[in-house]
Amino acid sequence: MRKLKWIMFFELLLLSSSCEAQAHCAWLNDATASGFLNGPVTLDLETAPDDQSICMFTNLKTAKDYSTLRIMVQPLKDVNNAVASRKSLCTSAPVALKAIGNEAVSCSADVGYSRGEQVMGRVRDRLFIVTVSSTIAQDPSATRQLLQEKARTIAEQIAGALF
Amino acid sequence: MKLDRERWILAATVVAGFLCTWVGTPSGVSGQEADRKEYGDKVRETYNFRFGKDQPFIPGTMQVEGNDFVQPGAFPDPSYCAHCHQEAYHQWRQALHSNAFRTPFYRASVNILINTKGIEFARHCDSCHNPIAVLAGGLTEDSKVDRKMDQNGLACATCHSIQKLQSIKGNGGFVMGIPSVMVDEKGNRIPGEVPYEEIYKHPERHSQAVMQSFYRTPEFCGACHKANLPNPLNDYKFIRAFTAYDEWQSSKFSRRNPLTFYTGDFTTCQGCHMKRAPNDLPDYGAKNGTFASHRWLAGNTAVPFYYGFDEQLEKTIAFLKSGTFLNVDIVALKKANEEKMIAPLGSVPFSLEPNNLVEALVVIQNKNIGHSLIPEVRDLYEAWVEFTVQDNAGKDLYHSGFLKPDGSLDPRAHSFTNRPVNTEGQFVDNHKVWTIHSVAYDNSVQAGRSALVRYQFRIPADIKGSIKITARVNYRHFRQSYLDNVFGPDHPAYPVVEIASRTRILNIGNNDPVKPDPGDNPDWMRWNNLGIGYLDQLQYPDAIQAFNEVVKLRPDYADGYTNIALTEIQWEKYGSARASIERALALSPNSARALYYDALLERRAGHSDAEIADLVEVVRQYPDSRDARRELGISYYQQHKDEEAMQQFNELQRIDPDDLAAHYNLSILYRRAGMHDKAAEQQALFVTKKFDPGAPTYSLDFLRKHPEISTESVPWHMHTDGVHDMKDPIAGAQ
């Protein structure tokens, strides 16, 4: 049993020494996401139907108060209407954006008490949707305008990585 | 036992947690340098040192004071500078420098490098496109660097923190300092931002911190506007990528080259690209109501078009169309089966008849660009000649250089471009420069030179009245196929700008001489440019004939005789060259240009003392002439004057550190002098930079697959009508 404890201990040490070698998002690194979310982030990588790849960065203050950055990238079989058909995800009227890949739009992405802003666009045959949201009431770093700016800036970075 | 295990787990977790967070814990040592070291140590833990522990920025050339990584936050955000420099900020935001990294046109290419070879190789490109990210240690896998600097490309504090220039090698050939906006009373740089009040109190200290006299020199621009592809990048050998700096140095504007065809006033890069103009917004950097442009207007219409920077786009187009850079001259006609050329067109009478088969000679003179047309990444840009012949009703009788409905260019257009190729003999698309092994052809026009483009068309048998012929030089940023690669085929049409053009109306029947247009060159210069065009196409008898017309019109023009002489030298007619150069020297005994060619003739005749005397005089007049230094070095070498030869080749390396003759000769001279280390170094440089004799194989492969380009690669070639009817030309390479 004593031997087992030592093995466990060294395993944990090994784990700790490789703690930096964690999964990473292909389009945005943790440090940049942290900068946008104003604090340390955790990253969850997900896949979803239609080959969607998702990076979800979360800056968790409390179980109720947190901000998130969600990046979804999806290969397209048909580029026509790729963005237009996703406008139903908007909770405000979409506004066309320039210089973020092809036919990008910006709109709100509110869910319950979470305020969110998103940018959806396309680079060649890949669709991307960037959503920045916060559940923190009265958060001065997550006003509607700041969320819009962040979503736009991040979307430009994502488009840049996809070119 | 269970409790025991939990205790162990707890203890181990604490240790693990400590190890995880320890990296970011401040050491407690205060001071900027300690912070930087701590930051550097943290970066080093995971940084990819593929190119050596002591060379973190290779394959780029950049160096930094203190030789360590720099925290990205050490560079003040441009918005900090904007407080006092509103005009500068406004212009910079729309300019290429601020968008040097983020544009899709750059990312599409560099992403391929990152995804195929690895992000560490991108240090080569980002040394100039995103130096803050490189210095921060951000170009490594799983980087911990916040990449918000990507938005700003070359920020204010990038250029304004450069403390020194390296030997003019390019690829980021500068030495970065730690950004400071103030110096103290002793002149020591104070790192980081300071309150604006401090700057208001001591503006001179601010200037001292952010301005250096060399910022106004072409060498400053040359740190990035000169590039090579080094072995660590391509696993092959040194290949010249582009060098706008060397092109400028060889142009009349540098006044460092005695061999230019024309002379001009000294003008730096900044003289054209940073012209002073009245500022609209308040800026403490303005002097007497004017501000040195931070738009760096040049040829890039694509970036302002993409970002919607209408002001920048409008000014860029105006810059390109300003009418002084190029001269387009429909200089001559030749009717089939008639020996005599009708030239200069417009100055001599002639007649045209229906059904004539006519050859039109168009000269495109790179008149006032301080570098080639097109400079730098010419595989991506598109400048071409559009030539049309129309009848009275405006119907095209002949059209070369048209755009197809899909936006792509007529594959047989005369285009001022090149075709780099890889080991498969394929065009290096998407600017994958690390795969370049050869260049199938390069059709650019060097500063001050002229390209001769020939078109052949038939006048219809039923024509009446007149025909209108037009030659224009169009420019598009970027090549259509690259735009398609970046965006997919469904992008908007990118701007096509007509840089210069000339139209002439030709009567069917008799044509009398007509008054020249205000922008036309005088006739002697038209002949001269035609001669230059012939010379570059290796048509020596025609070149001499054209230059003879020059001296007929201007018998006092010494350079006219020198032009005849240099053509004869190239043609190996040394006897007649001797007579021509003597005529030139009789008219202008101190002409460095004539003396240079005289030296070559003296060498040929075995008159070494006269050869050296000529070259010494040329070097006295033009100490930065690379050609004169090289030839004088060779002269001394041949005379066994090793020390003098070494001195000339060292001077040559000061002017151009990549000169092959200097590497070769110095390797021998150093060895003779017992300086074995230096000899070995020069030998190694010669080996990596010398031409690869196997490389043309790849070019030939490419040319075999692309007959339309093969034709263009022949110095002398004709554009004939009917070519745009060709079925399915191979358009993949254009």
Coordinates of C-alpha atoms in Angstrom, one line a residue, chain B residues 355-658:
Chain B
N355 CA -5.5 45.0 -95.0
N356 CA -2.1 46.1 -93.8
L357 CA -0.4 43.8 -91.3
V358 CA 1.0 46.2 -88.8
E359 CA 3.4 45.8 -85.9
A360 CA 3.1 48.4 -83.2
L361 CA 6.1 49.0 -80.8
V362 CA 5.1 50.2 -77.4
V363 CA 7.7 51.4 -74.9
I364 CA 6.8 51.4 -71.3
Q365 CA 9.4 53.5 -69.5
N366 CA 9.8 53.2 -65.8
K367 CA 10.5 56.9 -65.6
N368 CA 10.2 58.0 -62.0
I369 CA 9.7 54.9 -59.8
G370 CA 12.6 54.5 -57.5
H371 CA 12.3 50.7 -57.8
S372 CA 11.1 48.2 -60.3
L373 CA 7.7 47.8 -61.7
I374 CA 6.5 45.6 -59.9
P375 CA 8.7 45.6 -56.7
E376 CA 8.6 43.1 -53.9
V377 CA 6.1 40.2 -54.0
R378 CA 5.6 40.4 -57.8
D379 CA 4.2 36.9 -57.9
L380 CA 1.1 38.2 -56.2
Y381 CA 0.5 41.6 -57.9
E382 CA -0.7 42.2 -61.4
A383 CA 0.5 45.0 -63.7
W384 CA 0.0 44.6 -67.4
V385 CA -0.3 46.3 -70.7
E386 CA -3.7 46.5 -72.2
F387 CA -3.5 47.3 -75.9
T388 CA -6.5 48.0 -78.1
V389 CA -7.1 48.8 -81.7
Q390 CA -10.6 50.2 -82.4
D391 CA -12.4 51.3 -85.5
N392 CA -14.4 54.6 -85.8
A393 CA -17.4 53.1 -84.1
G394 CA -15.3 52.0 -81.1
K395 CA -15.4 48.3 -82.0
D396 CA -12.4 46.3 -81.0
L397 CA -10.2 45.2 -83.9
Y398 CA -7.6 43.9 -81.6
H399 CA -7.4 43.6 -77.8
S400 CA -4.6 42.3 -75.7
G401 CA -4.6 42.4 -71.9
F402 CA -8.4 42.1 -71.4
L403 CA -10.1 40.8 -68.3
K404 CA -12.2 37.7 -68.8
P405 CA -15.8 37.6 -67.3
D406 CA -14.4 35.7 -64.3
G407 CA -12.0 38.6 -63.6
S408 CA -8.9 36.7 -64.7
L409 CA -6.4 38.3 -67.0
D410 CA -5.8 37.4 -70.7
P411 CA -3.2 34.7 -70.2
R412 CA -1.1 36.1 -73.1
A413 CA -1.2 39.7 -71.8
H414 CA 2.2 41.4 -71.4
S415 CA 2.4 41.3 -67.6
F416 CA 5.1 42.8 -65.4
T417 CA 5.3 39.8 -63.2
N418 CA 7.3 36.7 -62.5
R419 CA 6.8 33.0 -62.1
P420 CA 8.6 31.4 -59.2
V421 CA 8.5 27.6 -59.5
N422 CA 9.0 24.7 -57.2
T423 CA 10.8 21.4 -57.6
E424 CA 7.8 20.0 -59.4
G425 CA 8.1 22.7 -62.0
Q426 CA 4.9 24.2 -60.8
F427 CA 4.0 27.8 -60.2
V428 CA 4.5 28.6 -56.5
D429 CA 0.9 29.7 -55.8
N430 CA -0.2 31.4 -52.6
H431 CA 3.3 32.9 -52.1
K432 CA 4.6 29.7 -50.6
V433 CA 8.1 31.2 -50.9
W434 CA 9.7 28.5 -48.9
T435 CA 9.1 26.1 -51.8
I436 CA 10.7 28.4 -54.5
H437 CA 13.6 26.7 -56.3
S438 CA 13.7 28.7 -59.5
V439 CA 12.1 31.6 -61.4
A440 CA 10.8 30.6 -64.8
Y441 CA 10.8 34.2 -65.9
D442 CA 10.8 37.7 -64.5
N443 CA 9.3 40.5 -66.6
S444 CA 9.6 43.4 -64.3
V445 CA 11.0 46.7 -65.5
Q446 CA 13.8 48.0 -63.4
A447 CA 14.0 51.7 -62.4
G448 CA 14.9 54.0 -65.2
R449 CA 14.7 51.3 -67.9
S450 CA 12.2 50.7 -70.6
A451 CA 10.3 47.6 -71.7
L452 CA 9.5 47.2 -75.4
V453 CA 6.2 45.4 -76.1
R454 CA 5.3 44.4 -79.6
Y455 CA 1.8 43.9 -81.0
Q456 CA 0.8 42.7 -84.4
F457 CA -2.7 43.3 -85.9
R458 CA -4.3 43.4 -89.3
I459 CA -6.3 46.4 -90.5
P460 CA -9.6 45.2 -91.9
A461 CA -10.0 45.2 -95.6
D462 CA -13.2 47.2 -95.4
I463 CA -12.0 49.8 -92.9
K464 CA -12.7 53.5 -93.5
G465 CA -11.7 56.7 -91.8
S466 CA -9.3 56.0 -88.9
I467 CA -8.3 53.6 -86.2
K468 CA -7.6 54.3 -82.6
I469 CA -4.8 52.6 -80.9
T470 CA -4.4 52.7 -77.1
A471 CA -1.7 51.3 -74.8
R472 CA -2.3 51.5 -71.1
V473 CA -0.6 50.0 -68.0
N474 CA -3.1 48.6 -65.6
Y475 CA -2.5 47.6 -62.0
R476 CA -4.4 45.3 -59.8
H477 CA -3.7 44.3 -56.3
F478 CA -3.8 41.3 -56.2
R479 CA -3.6 38.7 -59.0
Q480 CA -7.1 37.4 -59.6
S481 CA -6.2 33.8 -58.9
Y482 CA -4.7 34.8 -55.5
L483 CA -7.9 36.8 -54.7
D484 CA -9.8 33.6 -55.5
N485 CA -7.6 31.5 -53.3
V486 CA -8.0 33.9 -50.4
F487 CA -11.7 34.5 -50.6
G488 CA -13.1 31.8 -52.9
P489 CA -14.4 32.8 -56.3
D490 CA -17.4 34.8 -55.0
H491 CA -15.5 37.9 -53.9
P492 CA -16.2 41.4 -55.3
A493 CA -14.1 42.7 -58.1
Y494 CA -10.9 44.4 -56.8
P495 CA -9.9 47.7 -58.2
V496 CA -8.0 47.9 -61.5
V497 CA -6.1 51.2 -61.8
E498 CA -4.9 52.6 -65.0
I499 CA -1.5 54.0 -64.1
A500 CA -0.6 55.5 -67.5
S501 CA -1.8 55.4 -71.1
R502 CA -1.3 56.8 -74.6
T503 CA -3.8 56.9 -77.4
R504 CA -3.1 57.7 -81.1
I505 CA -5.6 58.2 -83.9
L506 CA -4.2 56.8 -87.2
N507 CA -5.8 57.7 -90.5
I508 CA -6.4 55.1 -93.1
G509 CA -4.5 56.8 -95.8
N510 CA -1.9 59.6 -95.2
N511 CA -0.9 60.7 -91.7
D512 CA 1.1 64.0 -91.2
P513 CA 3.2 64.7 -88.1
V514 CA 1.1 65.8 -85.1
K515 CA 1.9 67.9 -82.1
P516 CA 3.1 65.9 -79.1
D517 CA 1.0 65.6 -76.0
P518 CA 2.2 67.4 -72.9
G519 CA 3.2 64.2 -71.3
D520 CA 5.1 62.9 -74.3
N521 CA 8.9 62.5 -74.1
P522 CA 11.0 64.5 -76.6
D523 CA 11.9 62.5 -79.7
W524 CA 15.5 61.9 -78.7
M525 CA 14.3 60.3 -75.4
R526 CA 11.8 58.2 -77.3
W527 CA 14.6 56.8 -79.4
N528 CA 16.7 56.4 -76.3
N529 CA 14.0 54.4 -74.6
L530 CA 13.5 52.3 -77.7
G531 CA 17.2 51.6 -77.7
I532 CA 17.1 50.6 -74.0
G533 CA 14.2 48.3 -74.8
Y534 CA 16.0 46.7 -77.6
L535 CA 19.2 46.4 -75.5
D536 CA 17.3 44.5 -72.8
Q537 CA 15.9 42.2 -75.4
L538 CA 19.4 41.5 -76.7
Q539 CA 18.6 43.1 -80.1
Y540 CA 21.9 44.8 -80.4
P541 CA 21.9 46.1 -84.0
D542 CA 18.4 47.6 -83.5
A543 CA 19.5 49.1 -80.2
I544 CA 22.6 50.7 -81.8
Q545 CA 20.4 52.1 -84.6
A546 CA 18.0 53.6 -82.1
F547 CA 20.9 55.1 -80.0
N548 CA 22.4 56.5 -83.3
E549 CA 19.1 58.4 -83.8
V550 CA 19.6 59.8 -80.3
V551 CA 23.0 61.3 -81.1
K552 CA 21.7 62.6 -84.5
L553 CA 19.1 64.6 -82.6
R554 CA 21.4 65.5 -79.7
P555 CA 25.0 65.3 -80.9
D556 CA 26.1 67.0 -77.6
Y557 CA 24.6 64.2 -75.5
A558 CA 27.6 62.2 -74.2
D559 CA 25.4 59.4 -72.7
G560 CA 24.1 58.7 -76.2
Y561 CA 27.5 57.6 -77.3
T562 CA 28.0 55.7 -74.0
N563 CA 24.8 53.9 -74.8
I564 CA 26.1 52.9 -78.1
A565 CA 29.4 51.8 -76.5
L566 CA 27.8 49.7 -73.8
T567 CA 25.6 48.0 -76.4
E568 CA 28.7 47.2 -78.4
I569 CA 30.5 45.9 -75.4
Q570 CA 27.6 43.5 -74.7
W571 CA 27.7 42.6 -78.4
E572 CA 31.4 42.0 -78.1
K573 CA 32.2 44.7 -80.7
Y574 CA 35.0 46.2 -78.7
G575 CA 36.7 48.1 -81.6
S576 CA 33.6 50.2 -82.4
A577 CA 32.8 50.5 -78.7
R578 CA 36.3 52.1 -78.2
A579 CA 35.4 54.8 -80.8
S580 CA 32.0 55.4 -79.2
I581 CA 33.3 55.8 -75.7
E582 CA 36.0 58.2 -76.9
R583 CA 33.3 60.3 -78.4
A584 CA 31.5 60.3 -75.1
L585 CA 34.6 61.2 -73.1
A586 CA 35.5 63.9 -75.6
L587 CA 32.1 65.5 -74.8
S588 CA 32.3 64.8 -71.1
P589 CA 35.8 63.8 -69.9
N590 CA 34.7 63.3 -66.3
S591 CA 31.6 61.2 -67.0
A592 CA 31.8 58.4 -64.5
R593 CA 29.5 56.4 -66.6
A594 CA 31.7 56.7 -69.7
L595 CA 34.8 56.1 -67.5
Y596 CA 33.3 52.9 -66.2
Y597 CA 32.8 51.4 -69.7
D598 CA 36.2 52.8 -70.7
A599 CA 37.7 50.8 -67.9
L600 CA 36.2 47.6 -69.2
L601 CA 37.6 48.4 -72.6
E602 CA 41.0 49.2 -71.2
R603 CA 41.0 45.9 -69.3
R604 CA 40.1 44.1 -72.5
A605 CA 43.1 45.8 -74.2
G606 CA 45.4 44.9 -71.3
H607 CA 45.9 48.5 -70.2
S608 CA 45.7 47.8 -66.5
D609 CA 46.9 51.1 -65.3
A610 CA 44.4 53.0 -67.4
E611 CA 41.7 50.6 -66.3
I612 CA 42.5 51.1 -62.6
A613 CA 42.8 54.9 -63.1
D614 CA 39.3 55.0 -64.6
L615 CA 37.7 53.0 -61.9
V616 CA 39.5 54.9 -59.1
E617 CA 37.9 58.0 -60.6
V618 CA 34.5 56.4 -60.8
V619 CA 34.8 55.3 -57.1
R620 CA 35.9 58.8 -56.2
Q621 CA 32.8 60.2 -57.7
Y622 CA 30.5 57.4 -56.6
P623 CA 31.9 55.8 -53.5
D624 CA 28.7 53.7 -53.1
S625 CA 28.7 52.3 -56.6
R626 CA 28.6 48.6 -56.2
D627 CA 29.6 48.0 -59.9
A628 CA 32.7 50.2 -59.7
R629 CA 33.8 48.8 -56.4
R630 CA 33.4 45.2 -57.8
E631 CA 35.3 45.9 -60.9
L632 CA 38.0 47.8 -59.1
G633 CA 38.4 44.9 -56.7
I634 CA 38.7 42.6 -59.7
S635 CA 41.3 44.9 -61.3
Y636 CA 43.4 45.0 -58.2
Y637 CA 43.0 41.2 -57.7
Q638 CA 44.2 40.7 -61.2
Q639 CA 47.2 42.9 -60.5
H640 CA 48.0 40.9 -57.4
K641 CA 47.3 43.9 -55.2
D642 CA 45.6 41.8 -52.6
E643 CA 45.2 44.4 -49.9
E644 CA 43.7 47.0 -52.2
A645 CA 41.4 44.3 -53.7
M646 CA 40.3 43.3 -50.2
Q647 CA 39.5 46.9 -49.3
Q648 CA 37.3 47.2 -52.4
F649 CA 35.4 44.0 -51.7
N650 CA 34.9 45.0 -48.1
E651 CA 33.5 48.3 -49.3
L652 CA 31.3 46.3 -51.7
Q653 CA 30.0 44.2 -48.8
R654 CA 29.2 47.4 -47.0
I655 CA 27.0 48.4 -49.9
D656 CA 25.6 45.0 -50.6
P657 CA 26.4 42.2 -48.1
D658 CA 25.1 39.7 -50.5

